[in-house]
Amino acid sequence: MKKVLIIDSHQLFRDFLKQKLSDDQIEVTLAQENRDSYPKMLSILPNLIILDMSEDRIEEMAFLEKKAADPNTANIPVIITGPYAERSSMASLAQYGVVKYFTKPIQFDVFFESIGKVLHNPLSMDTTPCVLDVHRNGSIVFIEVALGMNRDKLALLQYKLSEIIEQEEIDSPKIIIMLTNLELSFVDGYNLEFLIDNVLACPRVHNKNVKILSFSDFIHDLIDGHPTYSGIEVSKNLPKVLNALVDTTITSSVSDLITDKILTPSYQEEDTSTVRTRFHSDNNSENTNAVEKDEGTVLKVAIIDSNIQALALTKKTFDDIGAETTAFTTGEAYLNNYESGLFDLVVMDIMLTDNSAFSVLNRMRTSYDAPPVVVYSQNTQREWISKTLSSGAKTYLVKPLKPQVLVQKCLSILQSEF
């Protein structure tokens, strides 16, 4: 059984991840405090570590340095969730075994897909088309579910809702669940209960403050016949719901109330939540507002080699540590595709069929923010090595090297760069 250590400062998110991974037969160990993360890692030697990075990164970096210094744990892969970080900062984390860095708020489906790839164990995800939007205006939290009911999104709702309520310090949140664009019947009862249960699981949410907008008679019957849901109101009339939740003395216009109090979020600052309710897979649905895919890539490597077999072997070496690799058979092809910031590292054979290796070195030496170039070649002639290093190569490695040795030497170059 694969083992995962989750080090996260958010208890509800830790518990959510544990449940999700356990459902896929993965053994999960939780660590809340950084001080107990290292002994727990040593005791279980997990196949993967999922680490939440704080803004100051001090404790997390101390943990990563201890992990990298121990030969028993140095090669354990790490996936990080954290605040925005510069590309150079992300690339420098590769030396500690970090294979993915997801900037919050994360797309949960891509995040979970990456976990499966690292563990070599594809994990289950509900692919039901579903739009789930959550936003706040004052003490009102508006939840819209459209297209269908995706259980992974509904499971995330409890965490997302609790996070909004805690961050905005809402003492008595009022919840409007809008299901007006859903066609529901008794076969959807299980998912509908799952939705409502996740809303009510938030400690500050009370039944009397939950209103459901729906044209479905089935939902009315389900709520009326369910003792646990006593006090929840189901209505087909939005103004009626607004009158129950909002101070209507502010304006006499129902349309103004809908626009100002419900449909318009009361804050526009950067989203500081942990997860998005919009998944990348929504691109395949009718949702036109899906966010771009964030694959959490830490290290981007360009590999230039005219020997196709050698190129494939080097590419696989870096693919295996989670790097995003782009292969080129000539230096000219690389230069035609080069942009500042596109790559963190270049691994190049000096003996290219188009004799362009020194053109690449000269261009990188004179370009702003160019990635370091590691020459990896079978050519052992002293004059070639000397000319290569004087032309700007950071180091000269002689083929063949064991994959782990090649990676370590390249990462040491990155470490000195950053």
Short mmCIF file of C-alpha atoms in Angstrom, two decimals:
data_model
loop_
_atom_site.label_atom_id
_atom_site.label_comp_id
_atom_site.label_asym_id
_atom_site.label_seq_id
_atom_site.Cartn_x
_atom_site.Cartn_y
_atom_site.Cartn_z
CA MET A 1 0.00 0.00 0.00
CA LYS A 2 1.31 3.44 -0.96
CA LYS A 3 1.92 5.85 1.93
CA VAL A 4 1.48 9.63 1.98
CA LEU A 5 2.49 12.11 4.69
CA ILE A 6 0.37 15.29 4.70
CA ILE A 7 1.87 18.31 6.45
CA ASP A 8 -0.75 21.06 6.39
CA SER A 9 -1.75 23.87 8.69
CA HIS A 10 -5.44 23.63 7.78
CA GLN A 11 -7.11 20.82 9.72
CA LEU A 12 -10.23 20.56 7.57
CA PHE A 13 -8.21 20.39 4.36
CA ARG A 14 -5.92 17.74 5.91
CA ASP A 15 -8.94 15.70 6.88
CA PHE A 16 -10.49 16.15 3.44
CA LEU A 17 -7.32 14.98 1.68
CA LYS A 18 -6.97 12.03 4.04
CA GLN A 19 -10.50 10.87 3.33
CA LYS A 20 -10.08 11.29 -0.42
CA LEU A 21 -6.78 9.38 -0.55
CA SER A 22 -7.97 6.69 1.86
CA ASP A 23 -10.91 6.01 -0.46
CA ASP A 24 -8.29 5.06 -3.07
CA GLN A 25 -6.56 2.64 -0.67
CA ILE A 26 -3.66 4.94 0.20
CA GLU A 27 -2.31 4.98 3.74
CA VAL A 28 -2.27 8.57 5.01
CA THR A 29 -0.42 10.04 7.99
CA LEU A 30 -1.20 13.58 9.14
CA ALA A 31 1.26 16.02 10.68
CA GLN A 32 -0.07 19.31 11.99
CA GLU A 33 3.06 20.81 13.48
CA ASN A 34 6.33 21.08 11.57
CA ARG A 35 8.23 19.89 14.62
CA ASP A 36 6.66 16.43 14.43
CA SER A 37 6.84 16.20 10.63
CA TYR A 38 10.43 14.97 10.51
CA PRO A 39 10.06 12.10 13.04
CA LYS A 40 6.81 11.00 11.37
CA MET A 41 8.56 10.99 7.99
CA LEU A 42 11.37 8.82 9.40
CA SER A 43 8.95 6.42 11.03
CA ILE A 44 6.83 5.70 7.95
CA LEU A 45 9.18 6.57 5.02
CA PRO A 46 6.27 7.67 2.80
CA ASN A 47 6.08 7.39 -0.98
CA LEU A 48 5.02 11.06 -1.15
CA ILE A 49 4.95 14.14 1.09
CA ILE A 50 2.30 16.83 0.61
CA LEU A 51 3.52 20.02 2.31
CA ASP A 52 1.70 23.30 2.89
CA MET A 53 4.11 26.24 2.58
CA SER A 54 3.60 29.30 4.76
CA GLU A 55 4.34 32.87 3.67
CA ASP A 56 7.68 33.08 5.50
CA ARG A 57 8.69 29.47 4.52
CA ILE A 58 11.13 29.26 7.47
CA GLU A 59 9.89 26.09 9.17
CA GLU A 60 9.09 24.35 5.89
CA MET A 61 12.55 25.06 4.45
CA ALA A 62 14.18 23.76 7.63
CA PHE A 63 12.19 20.54 7.22
CA LEU A 64 13.16 20.22 3.53
CA GLU A 65 16.84 20.76 4.32
CA LYS A 66 16.82 18.04 6.99
CA LYS A 67 15.00 15.73 4.58
CA ALA A 68 17.53 16.36 1.79
CA ALA A 69 20.48 15.79 4.12
CA ASP A 70 19.27 12.33 5.18
CA PRO A 71 20.07 9.65 2.56
CA ASN A 72 17.04 7.63 3.75
CA THR A 73 14.61 10.43 2.89
CA ALA A 74 16.38 12.60 0.29
CA ASN A 75 14.64 10.94 -2.67
CA ILE A 76 11.09 11.08 -1.27
CA PRO A 77 9.10 13.30 -3.68
CA VAL A 78 7.33 16.36 -2.31
CA ILE A 79 4.27 18.21 -3.61
CA ILE A 80 3.88 21.72 -2.17
CA THR A 81 0.84 23.96 -1.91
CA GLY A 82 1.66 27.55 -1.07
CA PRO A 83 1.54 31.26 -1.88
CA TYR A 84 2.72 32.71 -5.18
CA ALA A 85 6.44 32.20 -5.77
CA GLU A 86 8.81 33.41 -8.49
CA ARG A 87 9.96 30.87 -11.09
CA SER A 88 13.54 30.97 -9.76
CA SER A 89 12.30 30.23 -6.26
CA MET A 90 10.27 27.26 -7.47
CA ALA A 91 13.18 25.87 -9.48
CA SER A 92 15.48 26.05 -6.47
CA LEU A 93 13.13 23.71 -4.57
CA ALA A 94 13.91 20.85 -6.96
CA GLN A 95 17.12 20.10 -5.03
CA TYR A 96 14.96 19.10 -2.03
CA GLY A 97 12.89 16.59 -3.98
CA VAL A 98 10.01 18.97 -4.72
CA VAL A 99 8.32 17.78 -7.91
CA LYS A 100 5.26 20.06 -7.93
CA TYR A 101 4.42 23.48 -6.48
CA PHE A 102 0.74 24.46 -6.64
CA THR A 103 -0.01 28.12 -6.05
CA LYS A 104 -3.14 28.69 -3.98
CA PRO A 105 -5.96 28.54 -4.79
CA ILE A 106 -5.29 25.13 -6.31
CA GLN A 107 -7.34 23.32 -8.91
CA PHE A 108 -8.17 20.19 -7.03
CA ASP A 109 -8.60 17.88 -10.03
CA VAL A 110 -5.13 18.77 -11.41
CA PHE A 111 -3.64 18.54 -7.92
CA PHE A 112 -5.13 15.08 -7.43
CA GLU A 113 -4.03 13.98 -10.90
CA SER A 114 -0.44 14.92 -9.98
CA ILE A 115 -0.61 12.88 -6.78
CA GLY A 116 -1.65 9.85 -8.82
CA LYS A 117 1.21 10.34 -11.27
CA VAL A 118 3.83 10.63 -8.53
CA LEU A 119 2.51 7.51 -6.81
CA HIS A 120 2.17 5.67 -10.16
CA ASN A 121 -1.36 4.94 -9.04
CA PRO A 122 -4.13 6.80 -10.95
CA LEU A 123 -6.73 8.08 -8.52
CA SER A 124 -10.47 8.28 -8.95
CA MET A 125 -12.21 11.56 -9.77
CA ASP A 126 -15.87 12.25 -10.44
CA THR A 127 -16.11 13.53 -14.03
CA THR A 128 -19.75 14.63 -13.84
CA PRO A 129 -20.08 18.06 -15.54
CA CYS A 130 -20.79 20.57 -12.79
CA VAL A 131 -20.47 24.29 -12.17
CA LEU A 132 -20.10 25.15 -8.49
CA ASP A 133 -19.68 28.81 -7.64
CA VAL A 134 -19.35 30.21 -4.12
CA HIS A 135 -19.11 33.89 -3.28
CA ARG A 136 -19.92 36.14 -0.35
CA ASN A 137 -21.67 39.47 0.02
CA GLY A 138 -21.66 40.69 3.60
CA SER A 139 -23.03 37.90 5.77
CA ILE A 140 -24.64 36.12 2.81
CA VAL A 141 -22.85 33.28 1.07
CA PHE A 142 -24.25 32.47 -2.34
CA ILE A 143 -23.80 28.91 -3.68
CA GLU A 144 -24.79 28.08 -7.24
CA VAL A 145 -24.83 24.54 -8.60
CA ALA A 146 -25.50 24.04 -12.30
CA LEU A 147 -25.24 21.37 -15.01
CA GLY A 148 -24.99 18.45 -12.58
CA MET A 149 -23.76 17.27 -9.19
CA ASN A 150 -20.08 16.34 -8.99
CA ARG A 151 -19.38 14.62 -5.67
CA ASP A 152 -15.75 15.75 -5.55
CA LYS A 153 -16.88 19.37 -5.82
CA LEU A 154 -19.64 18.84 -3.29
CA ALA A 155 -17.09 17.35 -0.89
CA LEU A 156 -14.87 20.42 -1.35
CA LEU A 157 -17.81 22.68 -0.56
CA GLN A 158 -17.61 22.05 3.18
CA TYR A 159 -14.00 23.20 3.25
CA LYS A 160 -14.55 26.15 0.91
CA LEU A 161 -17.56 27.38 2.87
CA SER A 162 -15.84 27.05 6.25
CA GLU A 163 -12.79 28.86 4.88
CA ILE A 164 -14.87 31.82 3.66
CA ILE A 165 -16.78 32.04 6.94
CA GLU A 166 -13.60 31.94 9.05
CA GLN A 167 -11.56 34.31 6.88
CA GLU A 168 -14.33 36.91 6.76
CA GLU A 169 -15.26 36.34 10.43
CA ILE A 170 -18.97 35.87 9.70
CA ASP A 171 -20.70 35.07 12.99
CA SER A 172 -24.09 34.15 11.59
CA PRO A 173 -23.74 33.29 7.89
CA LYS A 174 -26.84 33.18 5.72
CA ILE A 175 -26.67 30.63 2.91
CA ILE A 176 -28.53 30.75 -0.40
CA ILE A 177 -28.22 27.54 -2.42
CA MET A 178 -29.36 28.14 -5.98
CA LEU A 179 -30.41 24.99 -7.88
CA THR A 180 -32.66 26.64 -10.43
CA ASN A 181 -30.68 25.31 -13.41
CA LEU A 182 -30.76 21.68 -12.30
CA GLU A 183 -33.25 19.04 -13.38
CA LEU A 184 -33.52 16.74 -10.36
CA SER A 185 -35.48 13.61 -9.51
CA PHE A 186 -35.49 10.98 -6.76
CA VAL A 187 -32.33 9.40 -8.22
CA ASP A 188 -30.47 12.58 -7.27
CA GLY A 189 -31.54 12.38 -3.64
CA TYR A 190 -28.24 10.93 -2.43
CA ASN A 191 -26.21 13.73 -4.01
CA LEU A 192 -28.64 16.39 -2.86
CA GLU A 193 -28.34 15.17 0.74
CA PHE A 194 -24.57 15.17 0.31
CA LEU A 195 -24.70 18.82 -0.79
CA ILE A 196 -26.86 19.95 2.12
CA ASP A 197 -24.93 17.87 4.67
CA ASN A 198 -21.67 19.53 3.59
CA VAL A 199 -23.23 22.97 4.04
CA LEU A 200 -24.63 22.12 7.47
CA ALA A 201 -21.32 20.57 8.55
CA CYS A 202 -19.89 24.08 8.93
CA PRO A 203 -20.24 24.85 12.66
CA ARG A 204 -21.60 28.40 12.26
CA VAL A 205 -24.28 27.46 9.72
CA HIS A 206 -27.77 26.93 11.17
CA ASN A 207 -30.76 25.41 9.41
CA LYS A 208 -32.90 28.54 9.80
CA ASN A 209 -30.35 30.56 7.81
CA VAL A 210 -30.22 28.16 4.85
CA LYS A 211 -32.48 28.91 1.89
CA ILE A 212 -32.72 26.81 -1.29
CA LEU A 213 -33.93 28.26 -4.57
CA SER A 214 -35.36 25.56 -6.83
CA PHE A 215 -38.30 24.89 -9.10
CA SER A 216 -38.17 21.16 -8.33
CA ASP A 217 -41.06 19.69 -6.35
CA PHE A 218 -38.77 16.79 -5.46
CA ILE A 219 -36.50 19.08 -3.45
CA HIS A 220 -39.48 20.50 -1.55
CA ASP A 221 -40.63 16.98 -0.68
CA LEU A 222 -37.13 15.83 0.33
CA ILE A 223 -36.56 18.77 2.70
CA ASP A 224 -40.06 18.57 4.20
CA GLY A 225 -39.70 14.87 4.89
CA HIS A 226 -36.21 15.04 6.38
CA PRO A 227 -36.09 15.81 10.15
CA THR A 228 -32.41 16.76 10.00
CA TYR A 229 -33.26 19.57 7.60
CA SER A 230 -35.99 21.11 9.73
CA GLY A 231 -35.93 24.90 9.39
CA ILE A 232 -34.45 24.97 5.89
CA GLU A 233 -36.71 26.83 3.49
CA VAL A 234 -37.16 25.83 -0.14
CA SER A 235 -38.61 28.49 -2.41
CA LYS A 236 -39.22 29.20 -6.08
CA ASN A 237 -39.33 32.92 -5.33
CA LEU A 238 -36.05 34.84 -5.07
CA PRO A 239 -37.60 38.05 -3.66
CA LYS A 240 -39.18 36.01 -0.87
CA VAL A 241 -35.80 34.54 0.05
CA LEU A 242 -34.19 37.98 -0.07
CA ASN A 243 -36.83 39.43 2.20
CA ALA A 244 -36.00 36.74 4.75
CA LEU A 245 -32.22 37.33 4.66
CA VAL A 246 -31.58 40.95 3.64
CA ASP A 247 -32.54 44.30 5.13
CA THR A 248 -35.02 45.42 2.47
CA THR A 249 -35.32 48.89 3.98
CA ILE A 250 -32.11 49.81 2.14
CA THR A 251 -33.86 49.76 -1.24
CA SER A 252 -37.31 49.04 -2.57
CA SER A 253 -36.04 47.61 -5.85
CA VAL A 254 -35.83 43.82 -5.91
CA SER A 255 -33.57 43.97 -8.98
CA ASP A 256 -31.17 46.22 -7.06
CA LEU A 257 -31.19 43.77 -4.18
CA ILE A 258 -30.39 40.87 -6.48
CA THR A 259 -27.55 42.76 -8.17
CA ASP A 260 -26.05 44.52 -5.17
CA LYS A 261 -26.59 42.05 -2.38
CA ILE A 262 -26.45 38.63 -4.02
CA LEU A 263 -24.87 38.51 -7.44
CA THR A 264 -22.07 40.99 -6.73
CA PRO A 265 -19.33 39.86 -4.34
CA SER A 266 -18.59 42.38 -1.63
CA TYR A 267 -14.85 42.09 -2.09
CA GLN A 268 -12.57 42.06 -5.13
CA GLU A 269 -9.19 41.37 -3.57
CA GLU A 270 -6.96 38.50 -4.65
CA ASP A 271 -8.39 35.08 -3.89
CA THR A 272 -6.56 33.75 -0.83
CA SER A 273 -8.53 30.54 -0.54
CA THR A 274 -6.86 27.15 -0.64
CA VAL A 275 -8.85 25.52 -3.45
CA ARG A 276 -10.86 26.55 -6.47
CA THR A 277 -14.34 25.25 -7.08
CA ARG A 278 -13.68 25.58 -10.81
CA PHE A 279 -11.73 22.56 -12.08
CA HIS A 280 -9.58 22.39 -15.18
CA SER A 281 -11.84 19.59 -16.40
CA ASP A 282 -14.62 22.19 -16.64
CA ASN A 283 -13.03 23.18 -19.95
CA ASN A 284 -14.74 20.13 -21.38
CA SER A 285 -18.15 21.24 -20.16
CA GLU A 286 -20.37 24.16 -21.07
CA ASN A 287 -18.57 26.34 -18.55
CA THR A 288 -16.91 29.17 -20.45
CA ASN A 289 -15.24 30.68 -17.38
CA ALA A 290 -12.94 27.79 -16.55
CA VAL A 291 -9.52 28.76 -15.25
CA GLU A 292 -6.30 27.85 -17.02
CA LYS A 293 -4.60 24.64 -16.03
CA ASP A 294 -1.94 24.95 -13.34
CA GLU A 295 0.18 21.80 -13.39
CA GLY A 296 2.39 22.90 -10.51
CA THR A 297 5.59 22.54 -12.53
CA VAL A 298 8.71 23.25 -10.45
CA LEU A 299 11.51 22.74 -12.98
CA LYS A 300 11.50 23.44 -16.74
CA VAL A 301 14.38 21.89 -18.66
CA ALA A 302 15.45 22.23 -22.29
CA ILE A 303 17.42 19.25 -23.63
CA ILE A 304 19.45 19.66 -26.82
CA ASP A 305 20.98 16.54 -28.37
CA SER A 306 21.21 15.36 -31.97
CA ASN A 307 21.44 11.72 -30.88
CA ILE A 308 17.79 10.66 -30.66
CA GLN A 309 18.42 7.78 -28.24
CA ALA A 310 20.57 9.89 -25.93
CA LEU A 311 17.98 12.68 -26.12
CA ALA A 312 15.21 10.30 -25.06
CA LEU A 313 17.27 8.93 -22.13
CA THR A 314 18.12 12.39 -20.82
CA LYS A 315 14.53 13.52 -21.23
CA LYS A 316 13.26 10.52 -19.25
CA THR A 317 15.80 11.23 -16.49
CA PHE A 318 14.30 14.67 -15.90
CA ASP A 319 10.72 13.58 -16.55
CA ASP A 320 11.12 11.09 -13.71
CA ILE A 321 11.78 13.86 -11.18
CA GLY A 322 8.67 15.77 -12.27
CA ALA A 323 10.39 18.30 -14.52
CA GLU A 324 8.71 19.69 -17.61
CA THR A 325 11.11 18.83 -20.40
CA THR A 326 11.30 20.13 -23.97
CA ALA A 327 13.54 18.27 -26.42
CA PHE A 328 15.47 19.82 -29.34
CA THR A 329 17.65 17.99 -31.85
CA THR A 330 19.52 21.15 -32.90
CA GLY A 331 20.69 24.33 -31.22
CA GLU A 332 18.99 26.37 -33.92
CA ALA A 333 15.62 24.83 -33.01
CA TYR A 334 16.20 25.77 -29.37
CA LEU A 335 17.20 29.35 -30.21
CA ASN A 336 14.12 29.76 -32.42
CA ASN A 337 11.94 28.82 -29.44
CA TYR A 338 13.91 30.60 -26.73
CA GLU A 339 12.20 33.20 -24.54
CA SER A 340 13.42 34.73 -21.31
CA GLY A 341 12.05 32.81 -18.35
CA LEU A 342 10.86 29.87 -20.45
CA PHE A 343 13.44 27.42 -19.06
CA ASP A 344 15.24 27.04 -15.74
CA LEU A 345 18.03 24.83 -17.12
CA VAL A 346 19.55 23.77 -20.45
CA VAL A 347 21.25 20.37 -20.83
CA MET A 348 23.13 20.25 -24.15
CA ASP A 349 25.49 17.99 -26.06
CA ILE A 350 28.38 20.00 -27.51
CA MET A 351 28.47 17.82 -30.68
CA LEU A 352 25.33 18.92 -32.51
CA THR A 353 24.69 18.13 -36.17
CA ASP A 354 24.17 21.79 -37.05
CA ASN A 355 27.35 22.89 -35.17
CA SER A 356 25.27 25.39 -33.20
CA ALA A 357 26.34 24.54 -29.61
CA PHE A 358 28.60 27.56 -29.26
CA SER A 359 25.90 29.79 -30.75
CA VAL A 360 23.62 28.62 -27.94
CA LEU A 361 26.32 29.29 -25.33
CA ASN A 362 27.05 32.77 -26.67
CA ARG A 363 23.36 33.67 -26.83
CA MET A 364 22.75 32.47 -23.25
CA ARG A 365 25.81 34.31 -21.98
CA THR A 366 24.60 37.61 -23.43
CA SER A 367 20.85 37.21 -22.73
CA TYR A 368 19.13 38.69 -19.70
CA ASP A 369 17.84 36.12 -17.24
CA ALA A 370 19.13 33.21 -19.37
CA PRO A 371 19.09 29.73 -17.84
CA PRO A 372 22.39 28.02 -16.92
CA VAL A 373 23.74 25.61 -19.52
CA VAL A 374 25.12 22.20 -18.57
CA VAL A 375 27.07 20.49 -21.33
CA TYR A 376 26.61 16.72 -21.35
CA SER A 377 28.72 15.06 -24.02
CA GLN A 378 30.94 12.08 -24.90
CA ASN A 379 33.61 14.40 -26.24
CA THR A 380 36.55 14.33 -23.78
CA GLN A 381 39.05 16.45 -25.72
CA ARG A 382 40.63 18.99 -23.39
CA GLU A 383 40.47 21.87 -25.88
CA TRP A 384 36.73 21.34 -26.39
CA ILE A 385 36.10 21.25 -22.65
CA SER A 386 38.19 24.40 -22.13
CA LYS A 387 36.46 26.28 -24.97
CA THR A 388 33.03 25.18 -23.71
CA LEU A 389 33.59 26.41 -20.17
CA SER A 390 35.13 29.69 -21.35
CA SER A 391 32.07 30.21 -23.57
CA GLY A 392 29.74 30.23 -20.58
CA ALA A 393 28.81 26.63 -19.79
CA LYS A 394 28.36 26.14 -16.03
CA THR A 395 29.89 22.68 -16.07
CA TYR A 396 30.96 19.93 -18.47
CA LEU A 397 29.69 16.40 -17.77
CA VAL A 398 30.94 13.36 -19.66
CA LYS A 399 28.42 10.78 -20.89
CA PRO A 400 27.18 8.43 -19.72
CA LEU A 401 26.21 9.17 -16.12
CA LYS A 402 23.72 7.35 -13.94
CA PRO A 403 20.40 9.24 -14.01
CA GLN A 404 20.56 10.10 -10.31
CA VAL A 405 24.11 11.44 -10.66
CA LEU A 406 23.17 13.56 -13.68
CA VAL A 407 20.19 15.03 -11.82
CA GLN A 408 22.20 15.75 -8.67
CA LYS A 409 24.94 17.53 -10.58
CA CYS A 410 22.43 19.63 -12.51
CA LEU A 411 20.50 20.52 -9.36
CA SER A 412 23.73 21.57 -7.68
CA ILE A 413 24.20 24.06 -10.54
CA LEU A 414 20.69 25.41 -9.93
CA GLN A 415 21.42 25.69 -6.22
CA SER A 416 24.48 27.85 -6.89
CA GLU A 417 22.46 29.99 -9.30
CA PHE A 418 19.72 30.77 -6.80
#
